[in-house]
Coordinates of C-alpha atoms in Angstrom, one line a residue:
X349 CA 102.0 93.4 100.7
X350 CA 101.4 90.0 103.1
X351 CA 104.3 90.8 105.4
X352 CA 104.1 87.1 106.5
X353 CA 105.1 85.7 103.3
X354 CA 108.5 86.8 104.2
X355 CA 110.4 83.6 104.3
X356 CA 113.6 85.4 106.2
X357 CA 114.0 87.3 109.4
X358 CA 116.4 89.5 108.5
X359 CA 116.4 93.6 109.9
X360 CA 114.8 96.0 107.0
X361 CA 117.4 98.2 105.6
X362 CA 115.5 101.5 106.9
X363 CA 112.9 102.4 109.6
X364 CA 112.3 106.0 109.4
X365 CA 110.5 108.9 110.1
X366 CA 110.8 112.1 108.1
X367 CA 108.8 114.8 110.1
X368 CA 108.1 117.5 107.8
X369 CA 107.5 121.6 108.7
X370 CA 103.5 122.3 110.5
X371 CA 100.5 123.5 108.6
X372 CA 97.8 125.0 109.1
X373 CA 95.7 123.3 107.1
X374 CA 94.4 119.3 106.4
X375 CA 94.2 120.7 102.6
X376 CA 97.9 121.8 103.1
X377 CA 99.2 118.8 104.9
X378 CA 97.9 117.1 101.9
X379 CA 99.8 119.0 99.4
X380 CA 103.2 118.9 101.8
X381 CA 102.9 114.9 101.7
X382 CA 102.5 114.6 97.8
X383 CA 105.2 116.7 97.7
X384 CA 107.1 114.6 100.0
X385 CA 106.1 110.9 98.6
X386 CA 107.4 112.8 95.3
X387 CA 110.5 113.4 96.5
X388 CA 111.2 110.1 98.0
X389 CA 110.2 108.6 94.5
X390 CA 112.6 110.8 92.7
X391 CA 115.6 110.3 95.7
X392 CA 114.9 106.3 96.7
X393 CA 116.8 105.0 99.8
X394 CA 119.7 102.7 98.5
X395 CA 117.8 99.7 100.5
X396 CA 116.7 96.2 99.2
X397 CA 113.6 96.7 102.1
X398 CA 112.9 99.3 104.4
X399 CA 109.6 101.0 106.0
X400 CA 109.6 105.1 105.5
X401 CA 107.1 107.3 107.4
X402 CA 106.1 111.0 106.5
X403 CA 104.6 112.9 108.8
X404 CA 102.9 116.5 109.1
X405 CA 101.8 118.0 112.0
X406 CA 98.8 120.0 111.7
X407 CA 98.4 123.5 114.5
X408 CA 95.4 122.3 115.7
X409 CA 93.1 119.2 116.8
X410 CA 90.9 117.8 114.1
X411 CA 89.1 114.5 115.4
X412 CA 90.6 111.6 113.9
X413 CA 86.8 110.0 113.6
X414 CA 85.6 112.4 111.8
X415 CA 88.8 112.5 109.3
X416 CA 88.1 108.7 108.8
X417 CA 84.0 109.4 108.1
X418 CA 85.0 111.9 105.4
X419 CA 87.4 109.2 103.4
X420 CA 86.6 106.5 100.5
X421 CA 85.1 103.7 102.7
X422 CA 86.0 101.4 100.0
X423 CA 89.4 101.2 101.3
X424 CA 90.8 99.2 104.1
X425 CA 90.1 101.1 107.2
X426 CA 91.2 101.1 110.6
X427 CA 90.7 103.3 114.1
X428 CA 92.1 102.6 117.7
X429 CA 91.2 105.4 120.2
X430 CA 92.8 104.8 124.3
X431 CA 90.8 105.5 126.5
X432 CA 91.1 107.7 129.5
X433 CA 92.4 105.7 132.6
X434 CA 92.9 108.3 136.4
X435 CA 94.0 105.2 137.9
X436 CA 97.5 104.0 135.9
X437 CA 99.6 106.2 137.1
X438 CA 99.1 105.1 141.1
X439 CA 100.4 101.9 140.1
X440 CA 103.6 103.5 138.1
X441 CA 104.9 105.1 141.1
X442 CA 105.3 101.5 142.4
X443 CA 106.9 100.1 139.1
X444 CA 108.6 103.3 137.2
X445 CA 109.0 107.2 137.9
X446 CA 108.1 107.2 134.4
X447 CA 104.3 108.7 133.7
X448 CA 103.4 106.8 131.1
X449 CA 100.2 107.8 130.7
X450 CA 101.0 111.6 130.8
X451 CA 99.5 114.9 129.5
X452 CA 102.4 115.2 126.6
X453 CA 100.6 116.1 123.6
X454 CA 103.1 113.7 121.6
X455 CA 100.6 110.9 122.9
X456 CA 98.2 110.6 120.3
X457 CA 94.4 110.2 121.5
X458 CA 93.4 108.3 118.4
X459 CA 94.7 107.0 115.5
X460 CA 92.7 106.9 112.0
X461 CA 93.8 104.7 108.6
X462 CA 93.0 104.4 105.3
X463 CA 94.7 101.9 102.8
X464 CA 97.5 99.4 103.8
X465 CA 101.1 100.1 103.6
X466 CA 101.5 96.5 104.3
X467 CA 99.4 94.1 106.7
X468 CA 99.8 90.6 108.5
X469 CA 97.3 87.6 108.2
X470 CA 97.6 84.1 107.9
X471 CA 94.9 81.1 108.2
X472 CA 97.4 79.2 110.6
X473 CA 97.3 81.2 114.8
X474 CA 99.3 83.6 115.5
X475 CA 102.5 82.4 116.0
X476 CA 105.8 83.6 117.8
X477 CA 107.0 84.0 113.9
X478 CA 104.4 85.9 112.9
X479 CA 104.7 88.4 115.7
X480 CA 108.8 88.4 114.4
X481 CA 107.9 89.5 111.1
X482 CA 105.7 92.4 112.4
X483 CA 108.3 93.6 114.8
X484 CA 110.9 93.7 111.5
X485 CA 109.0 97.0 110.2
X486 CA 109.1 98.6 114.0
X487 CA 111.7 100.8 116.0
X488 CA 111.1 102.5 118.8
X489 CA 113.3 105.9 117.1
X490 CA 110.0 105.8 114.4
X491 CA 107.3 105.3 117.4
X492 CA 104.2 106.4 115.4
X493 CA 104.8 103.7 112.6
X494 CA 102.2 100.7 114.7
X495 CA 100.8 97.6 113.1
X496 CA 96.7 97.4 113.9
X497 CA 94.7 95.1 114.3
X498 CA 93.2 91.8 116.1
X499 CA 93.2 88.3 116.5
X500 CA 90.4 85.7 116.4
X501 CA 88.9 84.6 119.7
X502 CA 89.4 81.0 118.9
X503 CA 92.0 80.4 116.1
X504 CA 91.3 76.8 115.8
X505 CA 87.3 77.4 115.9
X506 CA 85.3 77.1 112.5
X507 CA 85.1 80.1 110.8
X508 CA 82.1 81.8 109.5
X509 CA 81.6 83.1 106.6
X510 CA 81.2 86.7 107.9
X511 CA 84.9 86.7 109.7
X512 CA 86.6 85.0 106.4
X513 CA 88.7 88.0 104.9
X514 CA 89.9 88.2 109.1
X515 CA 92.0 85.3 108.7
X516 CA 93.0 84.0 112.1
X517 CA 94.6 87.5 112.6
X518 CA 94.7 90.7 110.4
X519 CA 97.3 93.6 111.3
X520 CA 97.6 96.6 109.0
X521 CA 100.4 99.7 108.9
X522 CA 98.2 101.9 107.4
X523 CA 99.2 103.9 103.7
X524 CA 97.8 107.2 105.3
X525 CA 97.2 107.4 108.8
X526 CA 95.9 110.9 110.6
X527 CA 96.8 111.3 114.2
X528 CA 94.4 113.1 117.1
X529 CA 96.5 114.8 119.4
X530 CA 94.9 116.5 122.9
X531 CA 95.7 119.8 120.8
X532 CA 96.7 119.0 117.8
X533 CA 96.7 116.7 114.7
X534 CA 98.9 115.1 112.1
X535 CA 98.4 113.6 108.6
X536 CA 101.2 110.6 107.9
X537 CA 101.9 108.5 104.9
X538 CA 103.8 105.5 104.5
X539 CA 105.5 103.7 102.1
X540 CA 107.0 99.6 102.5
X541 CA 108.5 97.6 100.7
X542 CA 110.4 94.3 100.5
X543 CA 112.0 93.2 97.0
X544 CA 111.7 89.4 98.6
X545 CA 108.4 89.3 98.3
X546 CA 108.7 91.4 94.4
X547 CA 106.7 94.6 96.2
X548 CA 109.5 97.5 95.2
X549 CA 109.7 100.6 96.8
X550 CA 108.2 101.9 93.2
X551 CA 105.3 99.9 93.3
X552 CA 104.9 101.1 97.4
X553 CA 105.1 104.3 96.0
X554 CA 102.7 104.2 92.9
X555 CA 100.0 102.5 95.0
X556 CA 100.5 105.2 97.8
X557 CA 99.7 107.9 95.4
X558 CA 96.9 105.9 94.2
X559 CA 95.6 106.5 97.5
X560 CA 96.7 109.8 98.4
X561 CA 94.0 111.1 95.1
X562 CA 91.5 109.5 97.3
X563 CA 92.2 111.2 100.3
X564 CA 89.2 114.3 101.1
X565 CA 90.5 117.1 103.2
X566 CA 86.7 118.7 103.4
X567 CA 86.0 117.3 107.0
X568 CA 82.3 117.7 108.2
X569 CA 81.7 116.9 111.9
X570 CA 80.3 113.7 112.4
X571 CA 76.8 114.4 114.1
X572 CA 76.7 112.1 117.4
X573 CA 73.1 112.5 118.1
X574 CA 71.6 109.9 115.8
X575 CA 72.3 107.4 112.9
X576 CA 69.0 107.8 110.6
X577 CA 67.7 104.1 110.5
X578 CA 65.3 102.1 112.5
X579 CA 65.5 98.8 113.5
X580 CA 63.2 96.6 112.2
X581 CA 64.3 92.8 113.8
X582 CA 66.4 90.9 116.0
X583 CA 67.7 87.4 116.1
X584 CA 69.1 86.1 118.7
X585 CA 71.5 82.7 118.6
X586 CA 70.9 81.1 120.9
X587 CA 67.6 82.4 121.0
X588 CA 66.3 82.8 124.6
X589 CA 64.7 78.9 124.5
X590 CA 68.1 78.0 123.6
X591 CA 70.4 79.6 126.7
X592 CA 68.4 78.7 129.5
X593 CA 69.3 74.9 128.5
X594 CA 73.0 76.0 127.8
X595 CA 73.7 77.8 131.0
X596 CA 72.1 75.2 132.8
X597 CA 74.2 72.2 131.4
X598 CA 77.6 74.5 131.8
X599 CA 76.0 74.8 135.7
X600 CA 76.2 71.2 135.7
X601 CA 79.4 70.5 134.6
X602 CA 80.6 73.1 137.2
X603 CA 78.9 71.9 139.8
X604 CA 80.5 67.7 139.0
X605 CA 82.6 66.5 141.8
X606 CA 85.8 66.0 139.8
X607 CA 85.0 68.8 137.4
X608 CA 88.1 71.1 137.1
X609 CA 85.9 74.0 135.3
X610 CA 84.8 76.4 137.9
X611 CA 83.6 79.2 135.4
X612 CA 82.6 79.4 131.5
X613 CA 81.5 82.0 129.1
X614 CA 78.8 82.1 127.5
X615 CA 77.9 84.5 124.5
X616 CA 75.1 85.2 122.2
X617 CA 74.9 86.8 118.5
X618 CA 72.0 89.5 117.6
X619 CA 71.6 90.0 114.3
X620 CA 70.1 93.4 113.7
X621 CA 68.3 94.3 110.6
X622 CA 67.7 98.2 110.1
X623 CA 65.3 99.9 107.4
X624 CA 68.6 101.4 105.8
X625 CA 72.6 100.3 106.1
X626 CA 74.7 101.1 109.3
X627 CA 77.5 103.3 108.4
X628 CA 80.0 101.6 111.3
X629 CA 81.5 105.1 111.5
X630 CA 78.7 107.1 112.4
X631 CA 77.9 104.2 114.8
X632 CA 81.0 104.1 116.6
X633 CA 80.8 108.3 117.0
X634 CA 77.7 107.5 118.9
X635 CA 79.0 104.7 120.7
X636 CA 82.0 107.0 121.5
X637 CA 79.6 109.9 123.3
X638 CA 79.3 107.7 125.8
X639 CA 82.4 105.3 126.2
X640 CA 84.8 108.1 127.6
X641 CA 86.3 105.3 129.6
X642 CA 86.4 103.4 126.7
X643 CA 88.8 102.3 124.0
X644 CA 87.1 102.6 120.9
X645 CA 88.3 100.6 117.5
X646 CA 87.4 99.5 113.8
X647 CA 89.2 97.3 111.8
X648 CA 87.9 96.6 108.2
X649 CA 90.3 94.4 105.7
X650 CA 89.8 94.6 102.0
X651 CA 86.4 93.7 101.1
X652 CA 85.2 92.6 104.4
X653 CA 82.7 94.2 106.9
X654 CA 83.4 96.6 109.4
X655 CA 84.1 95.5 113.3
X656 CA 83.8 97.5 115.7
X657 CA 83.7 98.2 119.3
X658 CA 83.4 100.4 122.3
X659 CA 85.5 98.5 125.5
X660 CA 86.5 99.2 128.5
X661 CA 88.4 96.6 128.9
X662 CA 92.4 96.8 128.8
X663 CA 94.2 93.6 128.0
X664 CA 97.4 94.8 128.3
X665 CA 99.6 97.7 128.0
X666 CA 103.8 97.3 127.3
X667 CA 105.9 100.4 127.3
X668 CA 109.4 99.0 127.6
X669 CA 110.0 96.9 130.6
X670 CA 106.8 97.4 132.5
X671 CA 103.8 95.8 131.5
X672 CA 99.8 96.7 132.9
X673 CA 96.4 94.1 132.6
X674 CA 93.5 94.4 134.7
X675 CA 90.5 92.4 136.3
X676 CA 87.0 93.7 134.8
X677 CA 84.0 90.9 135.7
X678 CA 80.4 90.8 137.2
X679 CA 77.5 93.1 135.9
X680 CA 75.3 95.5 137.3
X681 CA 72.9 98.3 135.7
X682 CA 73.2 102.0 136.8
X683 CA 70.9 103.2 139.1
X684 CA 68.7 106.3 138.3
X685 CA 69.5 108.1 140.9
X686 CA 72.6 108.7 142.9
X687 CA 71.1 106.8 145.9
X688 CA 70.1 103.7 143.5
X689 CA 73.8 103.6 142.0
X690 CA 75.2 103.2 145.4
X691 CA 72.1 100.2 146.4
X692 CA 73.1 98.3 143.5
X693 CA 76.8 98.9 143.8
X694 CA 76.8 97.4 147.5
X695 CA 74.8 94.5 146.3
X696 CA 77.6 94.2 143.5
X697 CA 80.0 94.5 146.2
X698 CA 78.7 92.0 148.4
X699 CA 77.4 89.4 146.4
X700 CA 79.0 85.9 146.8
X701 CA 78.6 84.7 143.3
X702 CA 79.9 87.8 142.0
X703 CA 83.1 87.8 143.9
X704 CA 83.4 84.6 142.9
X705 CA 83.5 84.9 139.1
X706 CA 85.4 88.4 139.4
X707 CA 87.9 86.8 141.8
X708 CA 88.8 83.8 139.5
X709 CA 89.5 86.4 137.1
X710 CA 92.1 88.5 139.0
X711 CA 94.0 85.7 140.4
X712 CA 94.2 84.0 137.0
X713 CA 95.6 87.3 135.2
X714 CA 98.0 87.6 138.5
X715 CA 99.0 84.1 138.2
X716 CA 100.0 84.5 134.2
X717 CA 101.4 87.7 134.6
X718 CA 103.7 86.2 137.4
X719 CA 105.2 83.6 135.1
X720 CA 106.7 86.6 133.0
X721 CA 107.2 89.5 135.7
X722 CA 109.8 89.6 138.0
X723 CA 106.8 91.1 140.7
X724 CA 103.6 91.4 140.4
X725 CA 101.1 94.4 142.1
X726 CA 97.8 94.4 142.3
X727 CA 95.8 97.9 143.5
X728 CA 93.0 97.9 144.7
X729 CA 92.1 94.0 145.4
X730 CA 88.1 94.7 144.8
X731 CA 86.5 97.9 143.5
X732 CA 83.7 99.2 141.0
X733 CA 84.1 100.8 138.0
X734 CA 81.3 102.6 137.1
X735 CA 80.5 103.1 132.7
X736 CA 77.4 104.5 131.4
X737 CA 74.7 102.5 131.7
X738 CA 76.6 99.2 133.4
X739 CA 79.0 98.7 136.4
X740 CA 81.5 96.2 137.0
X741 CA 83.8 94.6 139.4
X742 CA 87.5 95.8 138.8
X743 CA 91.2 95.7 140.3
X744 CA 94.7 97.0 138.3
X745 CA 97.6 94.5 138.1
X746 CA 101.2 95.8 136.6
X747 CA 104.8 93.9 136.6
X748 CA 107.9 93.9 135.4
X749 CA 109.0 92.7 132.4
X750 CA 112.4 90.1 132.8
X751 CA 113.0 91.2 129.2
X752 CA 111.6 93.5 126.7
X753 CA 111.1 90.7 123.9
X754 CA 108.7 89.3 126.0
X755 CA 105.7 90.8 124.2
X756 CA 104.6 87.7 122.5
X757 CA 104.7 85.9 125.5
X758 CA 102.3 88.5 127.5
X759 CA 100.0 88.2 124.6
X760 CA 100.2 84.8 124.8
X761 CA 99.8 83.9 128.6
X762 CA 97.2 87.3 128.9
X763 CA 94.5 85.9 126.2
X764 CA 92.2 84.5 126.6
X765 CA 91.4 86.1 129.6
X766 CA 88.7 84.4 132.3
X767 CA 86.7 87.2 132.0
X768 CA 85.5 86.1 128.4
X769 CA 86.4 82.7 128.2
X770 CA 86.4 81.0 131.3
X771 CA 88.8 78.9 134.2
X772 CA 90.8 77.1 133.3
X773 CA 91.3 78.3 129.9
X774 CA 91.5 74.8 127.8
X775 CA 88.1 73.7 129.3
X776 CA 86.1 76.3 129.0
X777 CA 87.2 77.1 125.1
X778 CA 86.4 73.2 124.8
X779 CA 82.5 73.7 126.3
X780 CA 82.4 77.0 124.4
X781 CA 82.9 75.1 121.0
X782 CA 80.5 72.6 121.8
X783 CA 77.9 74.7 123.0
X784 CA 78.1 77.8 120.8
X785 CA 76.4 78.0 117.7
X786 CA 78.3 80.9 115.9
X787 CA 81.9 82.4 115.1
X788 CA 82.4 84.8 118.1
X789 CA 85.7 85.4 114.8
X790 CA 87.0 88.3 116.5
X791 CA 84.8 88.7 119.3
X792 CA 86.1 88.4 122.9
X793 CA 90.1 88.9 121.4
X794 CA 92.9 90.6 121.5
X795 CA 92.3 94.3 119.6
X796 CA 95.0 97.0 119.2
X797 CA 98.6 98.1 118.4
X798 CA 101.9 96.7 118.0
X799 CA 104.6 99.7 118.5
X800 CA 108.3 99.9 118.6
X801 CA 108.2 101.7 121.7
X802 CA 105.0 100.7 123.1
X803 CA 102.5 98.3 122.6
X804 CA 98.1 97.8 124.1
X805 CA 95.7 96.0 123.4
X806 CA 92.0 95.8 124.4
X807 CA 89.5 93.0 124.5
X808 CA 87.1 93.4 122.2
X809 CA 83.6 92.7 123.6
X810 CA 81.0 95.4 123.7
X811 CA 81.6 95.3 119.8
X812 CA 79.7 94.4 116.2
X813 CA 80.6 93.6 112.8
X814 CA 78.7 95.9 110.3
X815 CA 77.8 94.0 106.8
X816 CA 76.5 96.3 104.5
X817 CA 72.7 94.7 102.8
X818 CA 73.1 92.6 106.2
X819 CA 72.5 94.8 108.9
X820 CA 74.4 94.1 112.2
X821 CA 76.4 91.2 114.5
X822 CA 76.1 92.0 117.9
X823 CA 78.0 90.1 120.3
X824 CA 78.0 89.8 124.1
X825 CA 78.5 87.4 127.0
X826 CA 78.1 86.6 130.6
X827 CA 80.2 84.5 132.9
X828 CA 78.9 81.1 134.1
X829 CA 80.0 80.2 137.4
X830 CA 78.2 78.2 140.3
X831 CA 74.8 80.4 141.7
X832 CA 74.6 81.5 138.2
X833 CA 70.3 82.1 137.1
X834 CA 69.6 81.4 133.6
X835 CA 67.1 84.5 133.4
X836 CA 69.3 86.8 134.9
X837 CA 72.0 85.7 132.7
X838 CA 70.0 86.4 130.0
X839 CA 69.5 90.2 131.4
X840 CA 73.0 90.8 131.5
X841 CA 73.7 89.7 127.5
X842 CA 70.5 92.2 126.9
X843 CA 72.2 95.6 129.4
X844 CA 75.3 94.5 127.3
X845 CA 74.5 95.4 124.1
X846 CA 71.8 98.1 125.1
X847 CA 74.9 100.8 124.1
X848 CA 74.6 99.5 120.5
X849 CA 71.1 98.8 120.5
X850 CA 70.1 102.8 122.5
X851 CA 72.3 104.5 120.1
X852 CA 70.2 103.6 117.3
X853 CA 68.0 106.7 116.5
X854 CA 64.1 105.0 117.1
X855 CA 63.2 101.6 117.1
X856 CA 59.1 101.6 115.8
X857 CA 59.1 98.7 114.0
X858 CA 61.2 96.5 116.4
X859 CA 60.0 93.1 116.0
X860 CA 62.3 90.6 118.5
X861 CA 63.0 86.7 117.0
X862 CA 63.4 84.4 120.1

């Protein structure tokens, strides 16, 4: 069920959560929600429309990722994992005596679907309506029932035939979700339905069970040490004798009198071709081994491939009035030794151009989040965050909220940010369209969860969409600003993808297309 073909607004007549008694078993959790979906079959709620959760919580952890690997991949699938973050709850004490980011083991570490209770997508962008319609199937007394999903970098851009079944957003409440918790799990179905739009709570129900035969309980631990294929070619676009003309007409523009643009993004699309399909997955295990600070995420419609990503990047994060973003630009390698690291992160530190692009990017994101905060913080004003193989120039921002509504509006004003598009916004999505060859689709957008109690988001670079027969999309960009170097530009896009490219198990036939 399209939950935007809704042509009214009006509340649901049930949100709910039924919480039923803990297992100790995924093969009994299994059982308890058949049971359960039974039960609510042969005892409907008395509503015309109405979103019902069951949920049971499993005695100990089972990773969510590995649940997901073990289901029927020819269903709509979907993973968000959080990432770890030490440095949220400094800024909390300034905002809220409330630790959001906590050790309670009610916070789930990652979230794995399968099927779709009911999903959001539409051609036209996503609109102020469209985010109403979500919110209808939310409360914040059933917390765990989240729509996921992504928008399109550009929603006005041409789309490619690869991002079609995407639409110019795609947001799914899973039909059975199962839940990662820091020590335990939990296996959840959910039924919706709306008679407006002739999907009855019986067909909800009949195409749940449909599911719920699909569902595997065997669970074999995905190996993260290697995928089994070999990569046998890569195709850049733009190819390399492409970029250095691109980067240096954007340097031109910048660099006009009377130009207004003082940075633009610039990305690049590697196709990667591999002796044997990618299972997106397996992939994203690997990628996962070594994103710890890293939100991890798949979303795969009906019939369409698999995108996927590993970023460390935070959008946003709402939990009622308080609201967190953050500044993440400029890119340097790790060092291979502890001495090195600190050599190149001084040079990070103290290079003009660098502060430059990373400091358009924190005043922008200060600047937006201004116009719907009553105050704004921002701690610290210039560090570096240090990620596996790459380190980046980074700074926190949180505010406060005027109302809680204002969701839409931080999406809004929030994406896209600098940091993948450019300054000011309008201009540099205008060069990117004319100079980019490609769909970035959902490249570079918003990527995450809509809650009743709590929303975040991440932007989803570092990421890939996995086409079975086609191999791999990998995406990446740099920032453009004045002192930018074509070659060095080029250096950056190839350290980017190098997560994607390393975890790959041998390369021997590698052949690169420039």
């Amino acid at each position: 069920m399209n939950g935007c073909e809704a042509s009214h607004k009006a509340p649901l007549g049930t949100v709910e959560t039924r919480s039923l008694s803990t297992v100790t078993s995924l093969a009994a959790a299994t059982e308890s929600l058949i049971t359960a979906v039974s039960n609510v079959k042969s005892e409907p709620p008395p509503f015309s429309s109405g979103v019902v959760r069951l949920q049971v919580p499993v005695d100990h952890q089972i990773g969510a990722l590995d649940w997901l690997h073990a289901q029927n991949d020819a269903l709509p699938r979907s993973f968000f994992s959080r990432r770890s973050d030490s440095g949220r709850p400094e800024l909390l004490q300034d905002l809220s005596s409330e630790n959001v980011n906590g050790t309670c083991d009610a916070n789930p570490v990652s979230v794995a679907g399968l099927g779709s209770a009911l999903y959001f997508s539409d051609l036209d962008s996503f609109s102020h309506d469209h985010w109403t319609l979500i919110r209808r199937f939310l409360s914040p007394n059933s917390p765990l029932i989240r729509a996921y999903g992504g928008l399109r970098f550009d929603p006005n851009g041409e789309v490619g035939v690869e991002w079609e079944q995407f639409g110019s957003f795609y947001f799914t409440v899973p039909q059975v979700e199962f839940v990662e918790f820091e020590r335990s799990s939990m296996l959840a179905a959910t039924v919706a339905w709306e008679d407006e739009l002739s999907w009855t709570l019986h067909n909800a129900i009949e195409a749940l069970e449909d599911t719920m035969l699909q569902v595997s309980s065997v669970i074999v631990r995905l190996r993260r040490e290697s995928l089994g294929v070999s990569v046998v070619s890569k195709n850049h676009v733009p190819s390399k004798g492409d970029y250095y003309p691109s980067v240096n007409s954007a340097l031109e523009i910048i660099k006009e009198k009377y130009s207004p643009l003082s940075k633009v993004v610039l990305a690049r699309s590697s196709r990667i071709i591999t002796d044997t399909d990618i299972d997106p997955i397996a992939w994203l295990a690997r990628l996962q081994c070594e994103g710890k600070d890293a939100y991890q995420f798949c979303l795969q419609p009906p019939g369409a491939p698999a995108f996927i990503g590993n970023t460390p990047e935070r959008l946003f994060y709402r939990k009622n009035l308080g609201v967190w973003s953050e500044a993440l630009a400029a890119t340097r390698p790790r060092g291979d030794s502890e001495v090195s690291d600190l050599e190149i992160e001084r040079d990070l530190l103290t290079s003009p151009k660098d502060d430059l692009e990373f400091s358009i990017v924190r005043e922008n994101i200060r600047e937006k989040l201004s116009a719907i905060c009553d105050r704004v913080i921002v701690k610290p004003q210039k560090t570096v965050r240090k990620l596996a193989r790459i380190q980046h120039l980074y700074s926190q921002l949180a505010g406060q909220l005027r109302r809680e509504d204002d969701e839409f509006d931080i999406l809004n004003a929030l994406h896209p940010t600098p940091a993948v598009c450019g300054c000011p916004v309008d201009e540099a999505r205008l060069l990117i369209k004319q100079i980019e060859s490609f769909d970035r689709g959902m490249y570079a957008g918003p990527v995450g969860f809509f809650g009743g109690g709590e929303s975040e988001f991440s932007v989803g670079i570092r990421s890939a969409l996995v086409q079975k027969g086609l191999g791999a999309l990998v995406y990446a960009g740099t920032g453009i600003v004045s002192g930018s170097d074509p070659s060095s530009e080029w250096n950056e896009l190839e350290l980017k993808i190098s997560q994607f490219t390393k975890t790959l198990e041998h390369e021997p036939a590698l052949q690169t297309i420039n």
